[in-house]
């Protein structure tokens, strides 16, 4: 959710696309006649408001061809904007394979994998049980939920909400099949956080509330729910909430939120233009780079604090410490490039790398603590 939490809906968000497309079309002359043709301008407005090409009037074959050209230009702008392409880069300059890769956003699906894996590892630490069937069913359902978050930023509403429905049904079926009502409530709260963040009539992303919602959704809600589902048995339907799962869920939420925060660096001007007050709009990119530095320092400070208090096993502390160079890489990259809109675009992918590696280390530490009891505790 991270970038998955970013919205691109009709209404206010559509204005953002309109602004971006008009700016790009006049800067790069996406189609012939963009400067002088009133017909082309009319076609452009039709496209940018996502209405019918003909706009209720009869048009000539020439106008229709220009409309097709306009639609292609608009589609390229959607791809560029949704992918957060470099400034001045048009859809024609980017290879088709690159556009497809950016649209799929495969790395972002780590935000579905990490909470589930950490929650499952914490359940294994507590019970010594791991159900591969439940794990993969929950993984598919979680991917469908993230797909909803991605698709709901476009005009594919039917596909988006079909993914949401299928994902929620899968999560609910698994939870209720294990008789775990608290888990389904946690998962419902996680999905609700995503909905109020980017869907009408709430769209709390415009109030700069995405980061706390992201933290709650992927951290305490999702990770704890997965722990409860994967650790439940016929003898123990509901697992107790231990210090290990609570502290692990906080760390997962922390790294996920960092992805979302860094995804705003390159689009501050566009956010301002549509009245979206993200944290970086309020702070500015220079102070935002300082926030990233403090956030990474807090992440590892919390890790060591949980280790010293024996809330997390020693194995988690040792393995997560190995990701420190990646954390330093994130901080260094943001500090060096926060003024460069083209380069800072990559900051969120460095954060995805930190999120995935830190989550893998955390889960491995929890499993190792169970497998080598007496050595790690």
CSV table of C-alpha atoms in Angstrom, one decimal:
chain,number,residue,atom,x,y,z
A,1,UNK,CA,0.0,0.0,0.0
A,2,UNK,CA,2.7,2.1,0.3
A,3,UNK,CA,2.5,3.3,-3.2
A,4,UNK,CA,-0.4,0.9,-3.2
A,5,UNK,CA,-2.1,3.3,-0.8
A,6,UNK,CA,-1.7,6.2,-3.2
A,7,UNK,CA,-5.0,7.1,-4.9
A,8,UNK,CA,-5.8,8.1,-8.5
A,9,UNK,CA,-9.6,8.3,-8.6
A,10,UNK,CA,-12.0,10.4,-10.5
A,11,UNK,CA,-13.0,13.7,-9.0
A,12,UNK,CA,-10.1,15.4,-7.3
A,13,UNK,CA,-7.6,12.8,-8.4
A,14,UNK,CA,-8.8,13.1,-12.0
A,15,UNK,CA,-8.0,16.8,-11.8
A,16,UNK,CA,-4.5,15.7,-11.0
A,17,UNK,CA,-4.3,13.6,-14.1
A,18,UNK,CA,-5.8,16.4,-16.2
A,19,UNK,CA,-3.2,18.9,-14.9
A,20,UNK,CA,-0.4,16.5,-15.6
A,21,UNK,CA,-1.6,15.5,-19.1
A,22,UNK,CA,-2.2,19.1,-20.2
A,23,UNK,CA,1.2,20.1,-19.0
A,24,UNK,CA,2.9,17.1,-20.7
A,25,UNK,CA,1.0,17.6,-23.9
A,26,UNK,CA,2.0,21.2,-24.3
A,27,UNK,CA,5.5,20.6,-23.3
A,28,UNK,CA,6.2,17.6,-25.6
A,29,UNK,CA,3.5,18.1,-28.3
A,30,UNK,CA,2.1,14.6,-27.8
A,31,UNK,CA,0.1,14.7,-31.0
A,32,UNK,CA,0.1,16.8,-34.2
A,33,UNK,CA,-1.7,20.2,-34.1
A,34,UNK,CA,-1.6,20.6,-30.3
A,35,UNK,CA,-0.7,24.2,-30.5
A,36,UNK,CA,-3.2,25.6,-33.0
A,37,UNK,CA,-6.1,23.3,-33.6
A,38,UNK,CA,-9.3,24.2,-31.6
A,39,UNK,CA,-10.6,20.8,-32.6
A,40,UNK,CA,-7.6,19.1,-31.0
A,41,UNK,CA,-8.1,21.2,-27.9
A,42,UNK,CA,-11.7,20.0,-27.7
A,43,UNK,CA,-10.6,16.4,-28.2
A,44,UNK,CA,-8.0,16.9,-25.4
A,45,UNK,CA,-10.7,18.2,-23.0
A,46,UNK,CA,-12.9,15.2,-23.9
A,47,UNK,CA,-10.1,12.8,-23.2
A,48,UNK,CA,-9.0,14.5,-20.0
A,49,UNK,CA,-12.4,14.3,-18.4
A,50,UNK,CA,-12.7,10.6,-19.3
A,51,UNK,CA,-15.9,11.2,-21.2
A,52,UNK,CA,-17.0,9.8,-24.6
A,53,UNK,CA,-14.7,10.9,-27.5
A,54,UNK,CA,-17.6,12.4,-29.5
A,55,UNK,CA,-19.0,14.4,-26.5
A,56,UNK,CA,-22.5,14.0,-27.9
A,57,UNK,CA,-21.8,15.7,-31.3
A,58,UNK,CA,-21.0,14.4,-34.7
A,59,UNK,CA,-17.4,14.7,-35.8
A,60,UNK,CA,-15.5,14.2,-39.0
A,61,UNK,CA,-13.1,11.4,-39.8
A,62,UNK,CA,-10.2,13.8,-39.4
A,63,UNK,CA,-11.4,14.8,-35.9
A,64,UNK,CA,-11.9,11.2,-35.0
A,65,UNK,CA,-8.3,10.4,-35.9
A,66,UNK,CA,-7.2,13.3,-33.8
A,67,UNK,CA,-9.3,12.0,-31.0
A,68,UNK,CA,-7.6,8.6,-31.2
A,69,UNK,CA,-4.2,10.4,-31.1
A,70,UNK,CA,-5.4,12.3,-28.1
A,71,UNK,CA,-6.5,9.2,-26.3
A,72,UNK,CA,-3.2,7.5,-26.9
A,73,UNK,CA,-1.4,10.6,-25.5
A,74,UNK,CA,-3.7,10.6,-22.5
A,75,UNK,CA,-3.1,6.9,-21.9
A,76,UNK,CA,0.6,7.5,-22.1
A,77,UNK,CA,0.3,10.3,-19.5
A,78,UNK,CA,-1.7,8.0,-17.2
A,79,UNK,CA,1.1,5.4,-17.5
A,80,UNK,CA,3.8,8.1,-16.9
A,81,UNK,CA,2.0,9.6,-13.9
A,82,UNK,CA,1.0,6.3,-12.3
A,83,UNK,CA,4.5,5.0,-12.8
A,84,UNK,CA,5.9,8.3,-11.5
A,85,UNK,CA,8.1,8.6,-14.6
A,86,UNK,CA,10.9,11.0,-14.8
A,87,UNK,CA,10.0,14.6,-15.5
A,88,UNK,CA,9.8,15.3,-19.2
A,89,UNK,CA,9.6,11.6,-20.1
A,90,UNK,CA,6.8,10.8,-22.5
A,91,UNK,CA,5.1,7.4,-23.0
A,92,UNK,CA,6.8,7.1,-26.4
A,93,UNK,CA,10.3,7.4,-24.8
A,94,UNK,CA,9.7,4.5,-22.5
A,95,UNK,CA,10.0,0.9,-23.7
A,96,UNK,CA,6.7,-1.0,-23.6
A,97,UNK,CA,8.2,-3.7,-21.4
A,98,UNK,CA,9.2,-1.0,-18.9
A,99,UNK,CA,5.7,0.5,-18.9
A,100,UNK,CA,4.2,-3.0,-18.3
A,101,UNK,CA,6.6,-3.6,-15.4
A,102,UNK,CA,5.8,-0.3,-13.8
A,103,UNK,CA,2.1,-0.9,-14.2
A,104,UNK,CA,2.3,-4.3,-12.6
A,105,UNK,CA,4.3,-2.9,-9.7
A,106,UNK,CA,5.5,-6.4,-8.7
A,107,UNK,CA,7.9,-5.1,-5.9
A,108,UNK,CA,5.0,-3.4,-4.1
A,109,UNK,CA,3.4,-6.8,-3.5
A,110,UNK,CA,6.0,-7.3,-0.8
A,111,UNK,CA,3.6,-5.3,1.4
A,112,UNK,CA,1.3,-8.4,1.2
A,113,UNK,CA,4.0,-10.9,1.7
A,114,UNK,CA,5.9,-9.4,4.7
A,115,UNK,CA,3.0,-9.0,7.2
A,116,UNK,CA,1.8,-12.6,6.4
A,117,UNK,CA,5.3,-14.1,6.7
A,118,UNK,CA,6.2,-12.3,9.9
A,119,UNK,CA,2.8,-13.1,11.4
A,120,UNK,CA,3.2,-16.8,10.4
A,121,UNK,CA,6.7,-16.9,11.9
A,122,UNK,CA,5.5,-15.4,15.2
A,123,UNK,CA,2.7,-18.0,15.3
A,124,UNK,CA,5.3,-20.7,14.7
A,125,UNK,CA,7.4,-19.3,17.5
A,126,UNK,CA,4.4,-19.6,19.8
A,127,UNK,CA,3.0,-23.0,18.7
A,128,UNK,CA,5.5,-24.8,16.6
A,129,UNK,CA,2.8,-25.1,13.9
A,130,UNK,CA,2.8,-24.0,10.3
A,131,UNK,CA,0.0,-24.6,7.8
A,132,UNK,CA,1.2,-24.2,4.2
A,133,UNK,CA,-2.4,-24.5,2.9
A,134,UNK,CA,-3.6,-21.6,5.1
A,135,UNK,CA,-0.5,-19.6,4.3
A,136,UNK,CA,-0.9,-19.7,0.5
A,137,UNK,CA,-4.6,-19.1,0.7
A,138,UNK,CA,-4.0,-16.0,2.8
A,139,UNK,CA,-1.2,-15.0,0.4
A,140,UNK,CA,-3.5,-15.2,-2.7
A,141,UNK,CA,-6.2,-13.3,-0.8
A,142,UNK,CA,-3.8,-10.6,0.3
A,143,UNK,CA,-2.5,-10.1,-3.2
A,144,UNK,CA,-6.0,-9.6,-4.4
A,145,UNK,CA,-6.5,-6.9,-1.8
A,146,UNK,CA,-3.3,-5.1,-2.9
A,147,UNK,CA,-4.5,-5.5,-6.5
A,148,UNK,CA,-7.7,-3.7,-5.5
A,149,UNK,CA,-5.6,-0.9,-4.1
A,150,UNK,CA,-3.6,-0.6,-7.3
A,151,UNK,CA,-6.5,-0.9,-9.7
A,152,UNK,CA,-8.7,1.5,-7.8
A,153,UNK,CA,-6.3,4.3,-8.8
A,154,UNK,CA,-7.4,3.8,-12.4
A,155,UNK,CA,-10.7,3.6,-14.2
A,156,UNK,CA,-10.9,-0.2,-13.8
A,157,UNK,CA,-13.5,-0.1,-11.0
A,158,UNK,CA,-15.2,-3.4,-11.8
A,159,UNK,CA,-11.8,-5.3,-11.8
A,160,UNK,CA,-10.7,-3.4,-8.7
A,161,UNK,CA,-13.8,-4.2,-6.6
A,162,UNK,CA,-13.9,-7.7,-7.9
A,163,UNK,CA,-10.4,-8.2,-6.6
A,164,UNK,CA,-11.5,-6.6,-3.3
A,165,UNK,CA,-14.5,-8.9,-3.0
A,166,UNK,CA,-12.5,-12.1,-3.8
A,167,UNK,CA,-9.7,-11.1,-1.5
A,168,UNK,CA,-12.0,-10.4,1.4
A,169,UNK,CA,-14.0,-13.6,0.9
A,170,UNK,CA,-10.8,-15.6,0.9
A,171,UNK,CA,-9.6,-13.9,4.1
A,172,UNK,CA,-13.0,-14.3,5.8
A,173,UNK,CA,-13.4,-17.9,4.7
A,174,UNK,CA,-10.0,-18.8,6.2
A,175,UNK,CA,-10.6,-16.9,9.4
A,176,UNK,CA,-14.1,-18.2,10.0
A,177,UNK,CA,-13.1,-21.7,9.0
A,178,UNK,CA,-10.7,-21.7,11.9
A,179,UNK,CA,-13.4,-20.1,14.2
A,180,UNK,CA,-11.3,-17.0,14.6
A,181,UNK,CA,-13.6,-14.0,14.8
A,182,UNK,CA,-11.1,-11.5,16.2
A,183,UNK,CA,-8.8,-12.2,13.2
A,184,UNK,CA,-11.5,-11.3,10.7
A,185,UNK,CA,-12.2,-8.1,12.6
A,186,UNK,CA,-8.6,-7.2,12.5
A,187,UNK,CA,-8.5,-7.8,8.7
A,188,UNK,CA,-11.7,-5.9,8.2
A,189,UNK,CA,-10.1,-2.9,10.0
A,190,UNK,CA,-7.0,-3.2,7.8
A,191,UNK,CA,-9.1,-3.1,4.6
A,192,UNK,CA,-11.2,-0.2,6.1
A,193,UNK,CA,-8.0,1.8,6.5
A,194,UNK,CA,-7.2,1.4,2.9
A,195,UNK,CA,-10.7,2.3,1.8
A,196,UNK,CA,-11.0,5.5,3.8
A,197,UNK,CA,-7.5,6.5,2.7
A,198,UNK,CA,-8.3,6.6,-1.0
A,199,UNK,CA,-11.9,6.0,-1.7
A,200,UNK,CA,-14.8,8.5,-1.8
A,201,UNK,CA,-16.3,10.1,0.2
A,202,UNK,CA,-13.4,10.0,2.6
A,203,UNK,CA,-10.1,10.2,0.7
A,204,UNK,CA,-8.1,10.9,3.8
A,205,UNK,CA,-5.0,10.9,1.7
A,206,UNK,CA,-5.8,14.5,0.8
A,207,UNK,CA,-5.6,15.4,4.5
A,208,UNK,CA,-2.1,13.8,4.9
A,209,UNK,CA,-3.4,10.9,7.0
A,210,UNK,CA,-2.0,8.1,4.7
A,211,UNK,CA,1.0,7.3,6.9
A,212,UNK,CA,-0.8,6.5,10.1
A,213,UNK,CA,-3.5,4.6,8.2
A,214,UNK,CA,-0.8,2.6,6.4
A,215,UNK,CA,1.0,1.9,9.7
A,216,UNK,CA,-2.2,0.6,11.3
A,217,UNK,CA,-3.3,-1.4,8.3
A,218,UNK,CA,-0.1,-3.4,7.6
A,219,UNK,CA,1.3,-3.4,11.1
A,220,UNK,CA,-0.9,-4.1,14.1
A,221,UNK,CA,-4.0,-5.1,12.2
A,222,UNK,CA,-2.8,-7.3,9.3
A,223,UNK,CA,0.3,-8.8,10.9
A,224,UNK,CA,-1.6,-9.6,14.2
A,225,UNK,CA,-4.5,-11.1,12.2
A,226,UNK,CA,-2.3,-13.4,10.2
A,227,UNK,CA,-0.5,-14.5,13.4
A,228,UNK,CA,-3.8,-15.4,15.0
A,229,UNK,CA,-5.1,-17.3,11.9
A,230,UNK,CA,-1.9,-19.3,11.2
A,231,UNK,CA,-1.4,-20.2,14.8
A,232,UNK,CA,-4.9,-21.3,15.7
A,233,UNK,CA,-5.6,-25.0,16.3
A,234,UNK,CA,-8.6,-27.1,17.4
A,235,UNK,CA,-7.2,-26.9,21.0
A,236,UNK,CA,-6.5,-23.2,20.9
A,237,UNK,CA,-8.7,-21.2,18.6
A,238,UNK,CA,-7.4,-17.8,19.6
A,239,UNK,CA,-3.7,-17.2,20.3
A,240,UNK,CA,-2.7,-14.8,23.0
A,241,UNK,CA,-1.1,-11.5,21.8
A,242,UNK,CA,2.5,-11.9,23.0
A,243,UNK,CA,5.1,-9.2,23.2
A,244,UNK,CA,6.9,-10.8,20.2
A,245,UNK,CA,4.0,-10.4,17.8
A,246,UNK,CA,3.1,-6.9,19.0
A,247,UNK,CA,6.6,-5.6,18.6
A,248,UNK,CA,7.1,-7.4,15.3
A,249,UNK,CA,3.9,-5.9,14.0
A,250,UNK,CA,5.1,-2.4,14.9
A,251,UNK,CA,8.3,-2.9,13.0
A,252,UNK,CA,6.4,-4.2,9.9
A,253,UNK,CA,4.1,-1.2,10.1
A,254,UNK,CA,7.1,1.1,10.4
A,255,UNK,CA,8.9,-0.1,7.3
A,256,UNK,CA,5.7,-0.2,5.2
A,257,UNK,CA,4.9,3.4,6.2
A,258,UNK,CA,8.4,4.5,5.1
A,259,UNK,CA,7.6,3.3,1.5
A,260,UNK,CA,4.5,5.5,1.4
A,261,UNK,CA,6.2,8.5,2.8
A,262,UNK,CA,9.1,8.3,0.3
A,263,UNK,CA,6.6,7.8,-2.6
A,264,UNK,CA,5.6,11.4,-2.3
A,265,UNK,CA,9.0,13.0,-2.8
A,266,UNK,CA,8.8,13.4,-6.6
A,267,UNK,CA,5.2,14.6,-6.8
A,268,UNK,CA,5.0,17.5,-4.3
A,269,UNK,CA,4.1,20.1,-7.0
A,270,UNK,CA,1.3,17.9,-8.4
A,271,UNK,CA,0.0,17.2,-5.0
A,272,UNK,CA,-0.1,21.0,-4.2
A,273,UNK,CA,-1.9,21.6,-7.5
A,274,UNK,CA,-4.9,19.4,-6.5
A,275,UNK,CA,-5.0,20.3,-2.8
A,276,UNK,CA,-3.5,17.0,-1.6
A,277,UNK,CA,-1.7,17.8,1.6
A,278,UNK,CA,0.7,14.9,2.0
A,279,UNK,CA,3.3,15.1,4.7
A,280,UNK,CA,5.9,16.2,2.2
A,281,UNK,CA,3.7,19.0,0.9
A,282,UNK,CA,3.5,20.3,4.5
A,283,UNK,CA,7.2,19.7,5.3
A,284,UNK,CA,9.0,20.2,2.1
A,285,UNK,CA,11.5,17.8,0.6
A,286,UNK,CA,14.5,19.1,2.6
A,287,UNK,CA,12.9,18.6,5.9
A,288,UNK,CA,11.3,15.4,4.6
A,289,UNK,CA,14.8,14.0,4.0
A,290,UNK,CA,15.5,14.6,7.6
A,291,UNK,CA,12.3,12.8,8.6
A,292,UNK,CA,13.6,9.7,6.6
A,293,UNK,CA,16.9,9.8,8.5
A,294,UNK,CA,15.1,10.0,11.9
A,295,UNK,CA,12.6,7.2,10.8
A,296,UNK,CA,15.4,4.8,9.9
A,297,UNK,CA,17.2,5.6,13.1
A,298,UNK,CA,14.0,5.0,15.1
A,299,UNK,CA,13.4,1.7,13.3
A,300,UNK,CA,16.7,0.2,14.5
A,301,UNK,CA,16.5,1.9,17.9
A,302,UNK,CA,13.1,0.1,18.4
A,303,UNK,CA,14.7,-3.1,17.2
A,304,UNK,CA,17.5,-3.0,19.8
A,305,UNK,CA,15.1,-1.8,22.5
A,306,UNK,CA,12.8,-4.8,21.9
A,307,UNK,CA,15.9,-7.0,22.0
A,308,UNK,CA,17.2,-5.5,25.3
A,309,UNK,CA,13.7,-5.9,26.9
A,310,UNK,CA,13.6,-9.5,25.7
A,311,UNK,CA,10.4,-8.8,23.8
A,312,UNK,CA,11.9,-10.1,20.6
A,313,UNK,CA,14.3,-13.1,20.4
A,314,UNK,CA,18.0,-12.4,20.1
A,315,UNK,CA,18.0,-14.1,16.7
A,316,UNK,CA,15.7,-11.3,15.4
A,317,UNK,CA,18.1,-8.7,16.6
A,318,UNK,CA,21.1,-10.3,15.1
A,319,UNK,CA,19.5,-11.0,11.7
A,320,UNK,CA,17.8,-7.6,11.4
A,321,UNK,CA,21.0,-5.9,12.3
A,322,UNK,CA,22.4,-7.3,9.0
A,323,UNK,CA,20.0,-5.0,7.1
A,324,UNK,CA,21.7,-1.8,8.5
A,325,UNK,CA,23.6,-1.1,5.3
A,326,UNK,CA,20.3,-1.1,3.4
A,327,UNK,CA,18.9,1.4,5.9
A,328,UNK,CA,21.9,3.6,5.5
A,329,UNK,CA,21.5,3.3,1.7
A,330,UNK,CA,17.9,4.6,1.9
A,331,UNK,CA,19.0,7.6,4.1
A,332,UNK,CA,22.0,8.4,1.9
A,333,UNK,CA,20.0,8.2,-1.3
A,334,UNK,CA,17.3,10.5,0.0
A,335,UNK,CA,19.7,13.1,1.4
A,336,UNK,CA,21.7,13.2,-1.8
A,337,UNK,CA,18.8,13.3,-4.3
A,338,UNK,CA,15.8,15.0,-2.5
A,339,UNK,CA,16.1,18.0,-4.8
A,340,UNK,CA,16.3,15.9,-8.0
A,341,UNK,CA,12.8,15.0,-9.0
A,342,UNK,CA,14.0,12.5,-11.6
A,343,UNK,CA,16.2,10.5,-9.3
A,344,UNK,CA,14.3,10.7,-6.0
A,345,UNK,CA,11.5,8.7,-7.8
A,346,UNK,CA,13.6,5.7,-7.0
A,347,UNK,CA,13.6,6.3,-3.2
A,348,UNK,CA,10.4,4.3,-2.7
A,349,UNK,CA,12.0,1.2,-4.3
A,350,UNK,CA,15.0,1.5,-2.0
A,351,UNK,CA,12.4,1.5,0.8
A,352,UNK,CA,10.7,-1.6,-0.6
A,353,UNK,CA,14.1,-3.3,-0.6
A,354,UNK,CA,14.6,-2.4,3.1
A,355,UNK,CA,11.0,-3.5,3.9
A,356,UNK,CA,11.4,-6.9,2.2
A,357,UNK,CA,14.9,-7.6,3.7
A,358,UNK,CA,14.0,-6.4,7.2
A,359,UNK,CA,10.8,-8.5,7.1
A,360,UNK,CA,12.6,-11.6,5.9
A,361,UNK,CA,15.3,-11.2,8.6
A,362,UNK,CA,12.6,-10.6,11.3
A,363,UNK,CA,10.6,-13.7,10.2
A,364,UNK,CA,13.8,-15.8,10.0
A,365,UNK,CA,14.8,-14.7,13.5
A,366,UNK,CA,11.4,-15.8,14.9
A,367,UNK,CA,11.6,-19.2,13.2
A,368,UNK,CA,15.2,-19.7,14.4
A,369,UNK,CA,14.2,-18.8,18.0
A,370,UNK,CA,11.8,-21.7,17.9
A,371,UNK,CA,14.1,-24.1,16.0
A,372,UNK,CA,17.0,-23.5,18.3
A,373,UNK,CA,15.4,-23.1,21.7
A,374,UNK,CA,17.9,-22.8,24.4
A,375,UNK,CA,20.3,-20.9,22.1
A,376,UNK,CA,18.0,-18.0,21.1
A,377,UNK,CA,15.3,-16.8,23.3
